[in-house]
GROMACS .gro file of C-alpha atoms in nm:
model
  322
    1MET     CA    1  17.550  11.058 -12.892
    2SER     CA    2  17.437  10.916 -13.217
    3ARG     CA    3  17.158  10.684 -13.292
    4ARG     CA    4  17.398  10.409 -13.326
    5ALA     CA    5  17.601  10.482 -13.037
    6GLU     CA    6  17.287  10.482 -12.830
    7GLN     CA    7  17.167  10.143 -12.965
    8ASP     CA    8  17.511  10.012 -12.905
    9LEU     CA    9  17.497  10.122 -12.548
   10GLU     CA   10  17.132   9.988 -12.503
   11GLY     CA   11  17.255   9.666 -12.628
   12LEU     CA   12  17.559   9.645 -12.409
   13VAL     CA   13  17.334   9.713 -12.098
   14ALA     CA   14  17.072   9.473 -12.203
   15ARG     CA   15  17.359   9.187 -12.239
   16ALA     CA   16  17.487   9.270 -11.909
   17ARG     CA   17  17.153   9.232 -11.752
   18ALA     CA   18  17.110   8.908 -11.915
   19GLY     CA   19  17.437   8.812 -11.724
   20GLU     CA   20  17.694   8.815 -12.000
   21ALA     CA   21  18.023   8.878 -11.790
   22ARG     CA   22  18.207   9.047 -12.094
   23SER     CA   23  17.930   9.313 -12.114
   24VAL     CA   24  17.957   9.361 -11.722
   25ALA     CA   25  18.339   9.404 -11.757
   26ARG     CA   26  18.313   9.672 -12.032
   27LEU     CA   27  18.050   9.869 -11.823
   28ILE     CA   28  18.304   9.858 -11.537
   29SER     CA   29  18.603   9.937 -11.748
   30LEU     CA   30  18.415  10.252 -11.864
   31VAL     CA   31  18.356  10.341 -11.513
   32GLU     CA   32  18.737  10.308 -11.420
   33ASP     CA   33  18.872  10.458 -11.735
   34GLU     CA   34  18.634  10.775 -11.695
   35SER     CA   35  18.499  10.724 -12.037
   36PRO     CA   36  18.318  11.015 -12.197
   37ARG     CA   37  18.037  10.769 -12.225
   38LEU     CA   38  18.001  10.734 -11.843
   39ARG     CA   39  17.699  10.972 -11.805
   40GLU     CA   40  17.496  10.775 -12.081
   41VAL     CA   41  17.602  10.439 -11.911
   42MET     CA   42  17.479  10.559 -11.544
   43ALA     CA   43  17.155  10.687 -11.714
   44ALA     CA   44  17.081  10.384 -11.879
   45LEU     CA   45  17.159  10.176 -11.551
   46ALA     CA   46  16.966  10.379 -11.318
   47PRO     CA   47  16.624  10.237 -11.393
   48HIS     CA   48  16.756   9.878 -11.306
   49THR     CA   49  16.939   9.968 -10.971
   50GLY     CA   50  16.811   9.909 -10.616
   51GLY     CA   51  16.779   9.551 -10.591
   52ALA     CA   52  17.138   9.426 -10.480
   53GLN     CA   53  17.231   9.378 -10.114
   54VAL     CA   54  17.576   9.526 -10.076
   55VAL     CA   55  17.825   9.367  -9.810
   56GLY     CA   56  18.164   9.518  -9.730
   57ILE     CA   57  18.433   9.308  -9.611
   58THR     CA   58  18.703   9.488  -9.425
   59GLY     CA   59  18.998   9.383  -9.190
   60SER     CA   60  19.362   9.404  -9.136
   61PRO     CA   61  19.591   9.240  -9.393
   62GLY     CA   62  19.638   8.860  -9.297
   63VAL     CA   63  19.301   8.813  -9.140
   64GLY     CA   64  19.175   8.608  -9.435
   65LYS     CA   65  18.946   8.867  -9.636
   66SER     CA   66  18.992   8.697  -9.957
   67THR     CA   67  18.933   8.335  -9.824
   68THR     CA   68  18.641   8.453  -9.640
   69THR     CA   69  18.489   8.628  -9.939
   70SER     CA   70  18.548   8.310 -10.169
   71ALA     CA   71  18.369   8.096  -9.887
   72LEU     CA   72  18.067   8.339  -9.861
   73VAL     CA   73  18.056   8.323 -10.241
   74ARG     CA   74  18.027   7.955 -10.225
   75GLU     CA   75  17.743   7.965  -9.936
   76LEU     CA   76  17.545   8.232 -10.138
   77ARG     CA   77  17.549   8.027 -10.456
   78ALA     CA   78  17.420   7.743 -10.259
   79ALA     CA   79  17.138   7.938 -10.183
   80GLY     CA   80  17.075   8.015 -10.525
   81LYS     CA   81  17.198   8.389 -10.525
   82ARG     CA   82  17.390   8.551 -10.812
   83VAL     CA   83  17.713   8.716 -10.651
   84GLY     CA   84  17.905   9.001 -10.772
   85VAL     CA   85  18.251   9.057 -10.625
   86LEU     CA   86  18.469   9.366 -10.615
   87ALA     CA   87  18.809   9.310 -10.474
   88VAL     CA   88  18.999   9.642 -10.421
   89ASP     CA   89  19.359   9.630 -10.388
   90PRO     CA   90  19.629   9.907 -10.372
   91SER     CA   91  19.859   9.786 -10.648
   92SER     CA   92  19.843   9.854 -11.014
   93PRO     CA   93  19.617   9.625 -11.224
   94PHE     CA   94  19.921   9.573 -11.459
   95SER     CA   95  20.184   9.481 -11.187
   96GLY     CA   96  20.028   9.155 -11.039
   97GLY     CA   97  20.126   9.119 -10.679
   98ALA     CA   98  19.796   9.075 -10.424
   99LEU     CA   99  19.556   9.101 -10.725
  100LEU     CA  100  19.679   8.761 -10.883
  101GLY     CA  101  19.668   8.633 -10.509
  102ASP     CA  102  19.298   8.736 -10.499
  103ARG     CA  103  19.222   8.554 -10.831
  104VAL     CA  104  19.420   8.237 -10.734
  105ARG     CA  105  19.207   8.220 -10.400
  106MET     CA  106  18.868   8.281 -10.593
  107GLN     CA  107  18.954   8.040 -10.891
  108ASP     CA  108  18.703   7.792 -10.771
  109HIS     CA  109  18.414   8.034 -10.915
  110ALA     CA  110  18.574   8.134 -11.227
  111SER     CA  111  18.370   7.891 -11.435
  112ASP     CA  112  18.039   7.988 -11.252
  113ASP     CA  113  17.817   8.208 -11.455
  114GLY     CA  114  17.650   8.300 -11.125
  115VAL     CA  115  17.962   8.481 -11.006
  116TYR     CA  116  18.140   8.782 -11.145
  117ILE     CA  117  18.466   8.887 -10.988
  118ARG     CA  118  18.654   9.184 -11.043
  119SER     CA  119  18.989   9.307 -10.906
  120MET     CA  120  19.009   9.695 -10.894
  121ALA     CA  121  19.300   9.932 -10.808
  122ALA     CA  122  19.273  10.170 -10.537
  123ARG     CA  123  19.504  10.380 -10.722
  124GLY     CA  124  19.626  10.590 -10.426
  125HIS     CA  125  19.277  10.661 -10.307
  126LEU     CA  126  19.276  10.672  -9.915
  127GLY     CA  127  18.953  10.511  -9.743
  128GLY     CA  128  19.032  10.145  -9.883
  129LEU     CA  129  18.831  10.177 -10.177
  130ALA     CA  130  18.875  10.283 -10.536
  131TRP     CA  131  18.731  10.615 -10.648
  132SER     CA  132  18.515  10.410 -10.875
  133THR     CA  133  18.360  10.163 -10.652
  134PRO     CA  134  18.028  10.320 -10.617
  135GLN     CA  135  17.985  10.332 -10.976
  136ALA     CA  136  18.127   9.961 -11.020
  137ILE     CA  137  17.872   9.868 -10.749
  138ARG     CA  138  17.605  10.046 -10.951
  139VAL     CA  139  17.687   9.814 -11.239
  140LEU     CA  140  17.656   9.491 -11.079
  141ASP     CA  141  17.347   9.604 -10.906
  142ALA     CA  142  17.195   9.677 -11.244
  143ALA     CA  143  17.313   9.391 -11.389
  144GLY     CA  144  17.089   9.192 -11.141
  145TYR     CA  145  17.347   9.042 -10.902
  146ASP     CA  146  17.134   8.969 -10.555
  147VAL     CA  147  17.443   9.032 -10.366
  148VAL     CA  148  17.743   9.250 -10.405
  149LEU     CA  149  18.053   9.169 -10.189
  150VAL     CA  150  18.316   9.461 -10.173
  151GLU     CA  151  18.646   9.347 -10.035
  152THR     CA  152  18.881   9.638  -9.921
  153VAL     CA  153  19.234   9.681  -9.903
  154GLY     CA  154  19.249   9.664  -9.528
  155VAL     CA  155  19.120   9.885  -9.229
  156GLY     CA  156  19.302  10.172  -9.036
  157GLN     CA  157  19.232  10.511  -8.939
  158SER     CA  158  19.159  10.620  -9.277
  159GLU     CA  159  19.046  10.307  -9.432
  160VAL     CA  160  18.678  10.311  -9.361
  161ASP     CA  161  18.501  10.428  -9.623
  162VAL     CA  162  18.357  10.068  -9.701
  163ALA     CA  163  18.084  10.152  -9.441
  164ALA     CA  164  17.942  10.434  -9.641
  165GLN     CA  165  17.906  10.222  -9.948
  166ALA     CA  166  17.764   9.899  -9.794
  167ASP     CA  167  17.428   9.812  -9.658
  168THR     CA  168  17.616   9.567  -9.421
  169THR     CA  169  17.981   9.590  -9.301
  170LEU     CA  170  18.174   9.281  -9.199
  171VAL     CA  171  18.482   9.350  -8.977
  172LEU     CA  172  18.716   9.048  -8.967
  173LEU     CA  173  18.965   8.991  -8.726
  174ALA     CA  174  19.207   8.733  -8.616
  175PRO     CA  175  19.387   8.600  -8.301
  176GLY     CA  176  19.765   8.685  -8.267
  177MET     CA  177  19.754   9.010  -8.473
  178GLY     CA  178  19.719   9.252  -8.201
  179ASP     CA  179  19.351   9.310  -8.332
  180GLY     CA  180  19.203   9.390  -7.984
  181ILE     CA  181  19.419   9.723  -8.001
  182GLN     CA  182  19.378   9.766  -8.360
  183ALA     CA  183  19.000   9.761  -8.323
  184ALA     CA  184  19.014  10.057  -8.071
  185LYS     CA  185  19.267  10.243  -8.277
  186ALA     CA  186  19.128  10.216  -8.588
  187GLY     CA  187  18.741  10.310  -8.509
  188ILE     CA  188  18.609   9.973  -8.646
  189LEU     CA  189  18.391   9.962  -8.347
  190GLU     CA  190  18.178  10.240  -8.527
  191ILE     CA  191  18.166  10.096  -8.864
  192GLY     CA  192  18.088   9.715  -8.825
  193ASP     CA  193  17.739   9.548  -8.834
  194VAL     CA  194  17.870   9.209  -8.795
  195TYR     CA  195  18.226   9.125  -8.643
  196VAL     CA  196  18.378   8.773  -8.751
  197VAL     CA  197  18.701   8.640  -8.570
  198ASN     CA  198  18.853   8.451  -8.839
  199LYS     CA  199  19.106   8.161  -8.793
  200ALA     CA  200  18.894   8.072  -8.480
  201ASP     CA  201  19.100   7.753  -8.444
  202ARG     CA  202  19.394   7.922  -8.344
  203ASP     CA  203  19.509   7.999  -7.977
  204GLY     CA  204  19.369   8.326  -7.849
  205ALA     CA  205  19.047   8.340  -8.073
  206ASP     CA  206  18.810   8.335  -7.787
  207GLN     CA  207  19.028   8.613  -7.600
  208VAL     CA  208  18.982   8.816  -7.921
  209ARG     CA  209  18.592   8.746  -7.914
  210ARG     CA  210  18.571   8.837  -7.536
  211ASP     CA  211  18.763   9.171  -7.600
  212LEU     CA  212  18.553   9.270  -7.874
  213ARG     CA  213  18.230   9.191  -7.676
  214SER     CA  214  18.384   9.403  -7.403
  215MET     CA  215  18.468   9.671  -7.624
  216LEU     CA  216  18.133   9.689  -7.796
  217ALA     CA  217  17.964   9.690  -7.443
  218LEU     CA  218  18.113  10.008  -7.363
  219GLY     CA  219  17.977  10.172  -7.653
  220GLU     CA  220  17.641  10.372  -7.623
  221ARG     CA  221  17.367  10.262  -7.844
  222ALA     CA  222  17.030  10.399  -7.863
  223GLU     CA  223  16.722  10.176  -7.777
  224GLY     CA  224  16.627   9.960  -8.060
  225ALA     CA  225  16.958  10.002  -8.233
  226TRP     CA  226  17.131   9.712  -8.400
  227GLN     CA  227  17.353   9.507  -8.171
  228PRO     CA  228  17.651   9.369  -8.369
  229PRO     CA  229  17.728   8.998  -8.310
  230VAL     CA  230  18.059   8.854  -8.268
  231LEU     CA  231  18.101   8.531  -8.458
  232ALA     CA  232  18.379   8.290  -8.513
  233THR     CA  233  18.482   8.139  -8.848
  234VAL     CA  234  18.759   7.916  -8.988
  235ALA     CA  235  18.702   8.019  -9.339
  236GLN     CA  236  18.961   7.789  -9.494
  237ALA     CA  237  18.739   7.520  -9.358
  238GLY     CA  238  18.402   7.666  -9.423
  239THR     CA  239  18.318   7.641  -9.077
  240GLY     CA  240  18.076   7.914  -8.935
  241LEU     CA  241  17.989   8.080  -9.252
  242ALA     CA  242  17.627   8.008  -9.247
  243GLU     CA  243  17.602   8.183  -8.905
  244VAL     CA  244  17.784   8.472  -9.087
  245LEU     CA  245  17.506   8.473  -9.384
  246GLY     CA  246  17.247   8.449  -9.110
  247ALA     CA  247  17.392   8.740  -8.920
  248ILE     CA  248  17.371   8.921  -9.257
  249GLY     CA  249  17.023   8.852  -9.326
  250GLU     CA  250  16.919   8.956  -8.988
  251HIS     CA  251  17.091   9.287  -9.035
  252HIS     CA  252  16.936   9.336  -9.358
  253ALA     CA  253  16.576   9.275  -9.230
  254TRP     CA  254  16.641   9.494  -8.941
  255LEU     CA  255  16.763   9.773  -9.179
  256ASP     CA  256  16.434   9.731  -9.385
  257ALA     CA  257  16.209   9.721  -9.092
  258THR     CA  258  16.350  10.034  -8.935
  259GLY     CA  259  16.391  10.258  -9.231
  260GLU     CA  260  16.781  10.247  -9.183
  261LEU     CA  261  16.813  10.098  -9.518
  262ALA     CA  262  16.676  10.382  -9.712
  263ARG     CA  263  16.879  10.625  -9.500
  264ARG     CA  264  17.195  10.445  -9.576
  265ARG     CA  265  17.132  10.442  -9.944
  266THR     CA  266  17.043  10.797  -9.948
  267ARG     CA  267  17.365  10.885  -9.790
  268ARG     CA  268  17.549  10.686 -10.033
  269ALA     CA  269  17.380  10.851 -10.328
  270ARG     CA  270  17.464  11.193 -10.162
  271SER     CA  271  17.824  11.089 -10.115
  272GLU     CA  272  17.826  10.969 -10.483
  273ILE     CA  273  17.681  11.281 -10.631
  274GLU     CA  274  17.907  11.532 -10.402
  275ALA     CA  275  18.231  11.318 -10.525
  276ILE     CA  276  18.104  11.354 -10.895
  277ALA     CA  277  18.047  11.739 -10.851
  278VAL     CA  278  18.382  11.798 -10.662
  279THR     CA  279  18.575  11.584 -10.967
  280ALA     CA  280  18.384  11.821 -11.204
  281LEU     CA  281  18.516  12.138 -11.039
  282ARG     CA  282  18.840  12.002 -10.996
  283SER     CA  283  18.857  11.961 -11.376
  284ARG     CA  284  18.735  12.285 -11.443
  285TRP     CA  285  19.011  12.441 -11.224
  286ALA     CA  286  19.280  12.218 -11.368
  287GLY     CA  287  19.436  12.533 -11.545
  288VAL     CA  288  19.419  12.741 -11.245
  289HIS     CA  289  19.800  12.720 -11.165
  290GLY     CA  290  19.877  12.864 -11.503
  291ARG     CA  291  19.674  13.173 -11.464
  292SER     CA  292  19.875  13.501 -11.457
  293GLU     CA  293  19.639  13.640 -11.177
  294LEU     CA  294  19.757  13.350 -10.937
  295ASP     CA  295  20.128  13.449 -10.933
  296GLY     CA  296  20.030  13.816 -10.857
  297LEU     CA  297  19.789  13.724 -10.595
  298ALA     CA  298  20.063  13.480 -10.434
  299ALA     CA  299  20.309  13.771 -10.445
  300ARG     CA  300  20.091  14.012 -10.277
  301VAL     CA  301  20.002  13.740  -9.998
  302VAL     CA  302  20.375  13.692  -9.968
  303ALA     CA  303  20.428  14.074  -9.913
  304GLY     CA  304  20.168  14.110  -9.653
  305GLU     CA  305  19.926  14.323  -9.882
  306CYS     CA  306  19.630  14.095  -9.871
  307ASP     CA  307  19.552  13.774  -9.684
  308PRO     CA  308  19.489  13.410  -9.861
  309TYR     CA  309  19.114  13.422  -9.820
  310ALA     CA  310  19.078  13.770 -10.012
  311ALA     CA  311  19.322  13.639 -10.278
  312ALA     CA  312  19.108  13.328 -10.326
  313ASP     CA  313  18.793  13.563 -10.372
  314GLU     CA  314  18.963  13.766 -10.622
  315LEU     CA  315  19.056  13.457 -10.812
  316LEU     CA  316  18.708  13.314 -10.786
  317ALA     CA  317  18.587  13.658 -10.910
  318ALA     CA  318  18.820  13.654 -11.226
  319SER     CA  319  18.760  13.296 -11.303
  320GLU     CA  320  18.368  13.355 -11.321
  321ASP     CA  321  18.425  13.678 -11.521
  322ALA     CA  322  18.657  13.485 -11.779
   0.00000   0.00000   0.00000
C-alpha cells in the first residue's frame, strides 16, 4: 500500500472514530465487498476494539424484533450510550422487502448522530447472520459505539450463530405463535441469556412465560451459572424495556466477574480467525475442479481402483508439488 493510500486509510479510520457516519459506512462497505484493503482496515482498527458491549437479538419472524431493537435504542440513548445497529436480513440489499421495513421502523433514530443503523444481507449464509457480521461488529466497536445491537433474520434449528457473536443474547418470543414448541425444537434454550415475551398485552403471554420458565428449570446448570430471566414487554408501547436493559447490565456484570466475558470473546475471535482461514483456503482451491488430475482420480474411484480418501491425498500431494 502506497504512503498516500495509507494516509487515506488512517484518515478514514480517524473520521469513523470521531463519529462520522459516512466513514463508518465506508468501512463496513469495504468489509461486505471483501475489499483488497480489508487486511489494512482490520489492522488499523484492531488497537481500538474491545470496548463495545455486543447484544444479539433473535426470535421467530413476527415477534417484534425490529420494534424491540428500536425501543432498546431509544432507552440506551436516554442513558447517554452511543448505539450501533446491524440488522441482518435474508433479502438482497438491492431488492427492498423487509430491509425497507426495518428502516421505516427505526426512522425515529435517523437524525441522531449517536446512532448508526446498517442493514446487511445474509446472502444465503445459514446461521441467521451475514458472513461479514464479525468484521462489521469490529468496525462499530472501533468507531466508539458503546453498545452494538445485532438483530438476526430469525431463529431456527440452524439459526443460532448470534450466540457466538454476542456477549449477551436476547431471545424474543410472542404469544399465539407456537413459540413454546419452537423453543424446544430450535435449541434456543441453550443460546438465550435473557428471554423476552413481547406483545405481553395479548392473550396467552402469561402461559408462554410459564412454559419458558418450566423448560428452563428442566435444564441442568452448574452451580454459580447464569440463570436467564424471563421478562415481558410491549415494545410498541415502550413497556418493560427498562427491565430488559437492567437484565442485560446484570448479565454483563456477571460475565465480567466470572471471566466468562473474556472466554466468550476469545471463542468469538477463534471462530473469526477460522472462518477467514477457511475462506482463504477455498479461494486457493477455486481452480481445483479444473485440474486434469481430478478427472483421472474421479474415474479411478468410480472404477473401484482407489477410494476417495486415497484420491484426495493424491490430489493434495499434487497441489503441494505444483
